Amino acid sequence: MYCPFCGVKNDDGLAECFVCSKKLPALDSSALGARFRGRSGPQRSMAANSGPVTARLGDRLIAVILDSIFVAALLLVIAAAVMHHWPGILESTSRTMLFIVCAVGALLVAFVYYWLQEGAFGATMGKAIIGLRVTRQDGSVPGLGSSAIRNAFRLVDGLPLYLPGFFVVAFSRGRRRIGDFAAQTFVLEHAVPVGERVAVVFLWLAGISAAVWGAWMLCPTWFQLPIR
């Protein structure tokens, strides 16, 4: 059943919408028939399938993979820039300190990537390519505040290997991870026009290519194959 207030699809038998928490109308078979009576087949099909739907777990996983590839490309060019400007940093810094700095830097880059895009647009490039959107209960863009809360909890959801977040999403109502509950956000399917999706794919590929090219220009020895 689709909620008449926010339009989100709910499982049959629920008394209230899991998104807006408003009471769902109790529609029996006769009421459903009256609701769609007089409509043609295509109109009836469109009415029954309209409205936002909670994102599937597989789609969210693919979006995470796409975003992780882009973040990895960003980290590659940042590491190359650091090595280019401070070539002796590996010898002058202890391994423990170097590991801590790299881990904190990687988490910070990933946080900023997700925080800004989801807060401003409701979707990262990976989500936009797949057709997903992060929203508040009223369907609006989360904003930077809610996005910051949601993505700060990636430390809880994502370590190790997104297993905590995976199980919470798989078994929670509305497929929400811990960060979604904390920020009161939802991940829904979103119809992205073909032109916009193509543009996002181009930006995603261009960003990765530019990052790899920049790393190659700064540290070409990283890309040299060993000759035997």
Coordinates of C-alpha atoms in Angstrom, one line a residue:
M1 CA 0.0 0.0 0.0
Y2 CA 1.2 3.5 -0.8
C3 CA 0.9 6.1 1.9
P4 CA -1.5 8.9 0.9
F5 CA 0.5 11.5 2.8
C6 CA 4.1 10.9 1.7
G7 CA 3.7 8.5 -1.2
V8 CA 6.1 5.8 0.1
K9 CA 5.2 2.2 -0.5
N10 CA 4.5 0.2 2.7
D11 CA 4.1 -3.5 3.3
D12 CA 0.6 -4.8 3.4
G13 CA -0.9 -5.1 6.9
L14 CA 0.9 -2.1 8.4
A15 CA -1.3 0.3 10.5
E16 CA 0.9 3.3 10.0
C17 CA 3.5 4.5 7.4
F18 CA 7.1 3.6 8.4
V19 CA 8.3 6.9 6.9
C20 CA 5.9 9.6 8.1
S21 CA 4.3 7.5 10.9
K22 CA 0.8 8.6 9.8
K23 CA -2.1 6.2 10.0
L24 CA -2.7 4.2 6.8
P25 CA -6.2 3.9 5.5
A26 CA -7.7 0.4 5.9
L27 CA -8.6 -0.6 2.3
D28 CA -10.3 -3.9 1.7
S29 CA -10.7 -5.5 -1.7
S30 CA -14.0 -3.6 -2.5
A31 CA -12.3 -0.3 -1.6
L32 CA -9.4 -1.1 -3.7
G33 CA -11.7 -1.9 -6.6
A34 CA -13.6 1.4 -6.2
R35 CA -10.3 3.2 -6.1
F36 CA -9.2 2.0 -9.5
R37 CA -12.7 1.5 -11.1
G38 CA -13.2 3.3 -14.4
R39 CA -9.5 3.5 -15.2
S40 CA -8.0 1.8 -18.2
G41 CA -5.4 -0.9 -17.9
P42 CA -2.3 1.3 -18.4
Q43 CA -3.7 4.0 -16.0
R44 CA -4.5 1.4 -13.4
S45 CA -1.0 -0.1 -13.7
M46 CA 0.6 3.3 -13.4
A47 CA -1.5 4.2 -10.3
A48 CA -0.6 1.0 -8.6
N49 CA 3.1 1.3 -9.2
S50 CA 3.6 5.1 -8.6
G51 CA 5.3 6.6 -5.6
P52 CA 8.8 6.2 -4.1
V53 CA 9.9 2.7 -3.0
T54 CA 12.6 1.9 -0.5
A55 CA 15.9 1.1 -2.2
R56 CA 16.9 -2.5 -2.7
L57 CA 19.9 -3.9 -0.8
G58 CA 21.7 -4.9 -4.0
D59 CA 21.3 -1.4 -5.5
R60 CA 22.7 0.2 -2.4
L61 CA 25.7 -2.2 -2.5
I62 CA 26.4 -1.3 -6.1
A63 CA 26.2 2.4 -5.3
V64 CA 28.7 1.9 -2.4
I65 CA 31.1 0.1 -4.8
L66 CA 30.9 2.9 -7.4
D67 CA 31.5 5.6 -4.7
S68 CA 34.3 3.6 -3.2
I69 CA 36.1 3.4 -6.5
F70 CA 35.8 7.2 -6.9
V71 CA 37.0 7.8 -3.3
A72 CA 39.9 5.4 -3.9
A73 CA 40.9 7.5 -7.0
L74 CA 40.8 10.6 -4.9
L75 CA 43.0 9.0 -2.2
L76 CA 45.5 7.9 -4.9
V77 CA 46.1 11.4 -6.3
I78 CA 46.3 12.9 -2.8
A79 CA 48.9 10.3 -1.8
A80 CA 50.8 11.0 -4.9
A81 CA 50.8 14.7 -4.2
V82 CA 52.1 14.1 -0.7
M83 CA 54.8 11.8 -1.9
H84 CA 55.8 14.3 -4.6
H85 CA 56.1 17.3 -2.2
W86 CA 57.6 15.3 0.7
P87 CA 59.5 12.4 -0.8
G88 CA 61.3 11.5 2.4
I89 CA 58.1 11.2 4.5
L90 CA 58.2 7.4 4.6
E91 CA 61.7 7.3 6.0
S92 CA 61.2 10.2 8.5
T93 CA 57.9 9.0 10.0
S94 CA 57.2 5.9 12.1
R95 CA 55.0 3.2 10.6
T96 CA 52.4 3.6 13.4
M97 CA 52.1 7.4 13.0
L98 CA 52.0 6.9 9.2
F99 CA 49.2 4.4 9.5
I100 CA 47.2 6.7 11.8
V101 CA 47.6 9.7 9.5
C102 CA 46.6 7.7 6.4
A103 CA 43.6 6.2 8.1
V104 CA 42.3 9.5 9.5
G105 CA 42.9 11.2 6.1
A106 CA 41.1 8.4 4.2
L107 CA 38.1 8.6 6.6
L108 CA 38.0 12.4 6.3
V109 CA 38.1 12.3 2.5
A110 CA 35.3 9.7 2.4
F111 CA 33.2 11.7 4.9
V112 CA 33.5 14.9 3.0
Y113 CA 32.6 13.1 -0.3
Y114 CA 29.4 11.6 1.1
W115 CA 28.5 14.5 3.4
L116 CA 28.5 17.3 0.7
Q117 CA 26.8 15.3 -2.1
E118 CA 24.1 13.8 0.0
G119 CA 23.5 17.0 2.0
A120 CA 23.3 19.2 -1.1
F121 CA 21.8 16.9 -3.7
G122 CA 20.4 13.9 -1.8
A123 CA 22.7 11.5 -3.7
T124 CA 26.3 10.7 -4.3
M125 CA 27.4 9.9 -7.9
G126 CA 27.1 6.2 -7.2
K127 CA 23.5 6.6 -6.0
A128 CA 22.6 8.9 -8.9
I129 CA 24.0 6.4 -11.4
I130 CA 21.9 3.5 -9.8
G131 CA 18.8 5.7 -9.2
L132 CA 18.8 6.2 -5.5
R133 CA 18.1 9.2 -3.3
V134 CA 18.5 10.0 0.4
T135 CA 15.6 11.9 1.8
R136 CA 14.0 13.1 5.1
Q137 CA 10.6 11.9 6.2
D138 CA 8.9 14.7 4.2
G139 CA 10.8 13.7 1.1
S140 CA 13.2 16.7 1.0
V141 CA 17.0 16.7 0.7
P142 CA 18.6 15.8 4.0
G143 CA 20.7 19.0 4.2
L144 CA 24.2 19.3 5.6
G145 CA 23.2 18.8 9.2
S146 CA 21.4 15.5 8.8
S147 CA 23.9 14.3 6.2
A148 CA 26.7 14.9 8.7
I149 CA 25.0 12.8 11.3
R150 CA 24.2 10.1 8.7
N151 CA 27.7 9.8 7.4
A152 CA 29.4 10.1 10.8
F153 CA 27.8 6.8 11.7
R154 CA 29.5 5.2 8.7
L155 CA 32.2 4.4 11.3
V156 CA 29.7 2.2 13.0
D157 CA 27.9 0.9 9.9
G158 CA 31.0 0.4 7.8
L159 CA 33.5 -1.3 10.0
P160 CA 34.4 -4.0 9.2
L161 CA 33.4 -4.2 5.5
Y162 CA 30.0 -2.7 6.1
L163 CA 28.8 -5.9 7.9
P164 CA 27.0 -4.1 10.7
G165 CA 25.2 -1.8 8.3
F166 CA 24.4 -4.7 6.0
F167 CA 22.6 -6.7 8.7
V168 CA 20.7 -3.7 10.0
V169 CA 19.5 -2.8 6.5
A170 CA 18.6 -6.4 5.7
F171 CA 16.4 -6.9 8.8
S172 CA 15.1 -3.4 9.6
R173 CA 11.8 -2.0 8.4
G174 CA 12.4 0.4 5.6
R175 CA 15.9 -1.0 4.9
R176 CA 17.6 1.7 7.1
R177 CA 21.1 1.5 8.5
I178 CA 22.1 2.9 11.9
G179 CA 23.1 6.2 10.3
D180 CA 19.6 6.5 8.8
F181 CA 17.9 5.9 12.2
A182 CA 20.2 8.5 13.8
A183 CA 19.7 11.2 11.1
Q184 CA 16.0 10.2 10.4
T185 CA 16.7 9.7 6.7
F186 CA 15.6 7.1 4.2
V187 CA 17.1 5.7 1.0
L188 CA 14.5 5.5 -1.7
E189 CA 14.5 4.6 -5.4
H190 CA 14.6 7.7 -7.5
A191 CA 13.8 8.0 -11.3
V192 CA 16.8 9.8 -12.8
P193 CA 16.4 11.1 -16.3
V194 CA 18.6 9.4 -18.9
G195 CA 20.4 12.7 -19.7
E196 CA 21.3 13.3 -16.1
R197 CA 22.4 9.8 -15.5
V198 CA 24.7 9.9 -18.6
A199 CA 26.1 13.2 -17.3
V200 CA 26.8 11.7 -13.9
V201 CA 28.5 8.6 -15.4
F202 CA 30.6 11.0 -17.5
L203 CA 31.6 13.0 -14.4
W204 CA 32.4 9.8 -12.5
L205 CA 34.6 8.4 -15.3
A206 CA 36.2 11.8 -15.8
G207 CA 37.0 12.3 -12.1
I208 CA 38.6 8.8 -11.9
S209 CA 40.6 9.3 -15.1
A210 CA 41.8 12.8 -13.9
A211 CA 42.8 11.4 -10.5
V212 CA 44.8 8.5 -12.1
W213 CA 46.4 10.8 -14.6
G214 CA 47.4 13.3 -11.9
A215 CA 48.9 10.5 -9.8
W216 CA 50.8 9.2 -12.8
M217 CA 52.2 12.7 -13.5
L218 CA 53.3 13.2 -9.9
C219 CA 54.7 9.7 -9.2
P220 CA 55.3 8.0 -12.6
T221 CA 57.3 5.2 -10.9
W222 CA 54.2 3.9 -9.2
F223 CA 52.9 2.8 -12.6
Q224 CA 56.1 1.3 -14.0
L225 CA 55.9 -2.5 -14.4
P226 CA 59.0 -4.4 -13.1
I227 CA 61.2 -5.7 -15.9
R228 CA 62.8 -9.1 -15.5

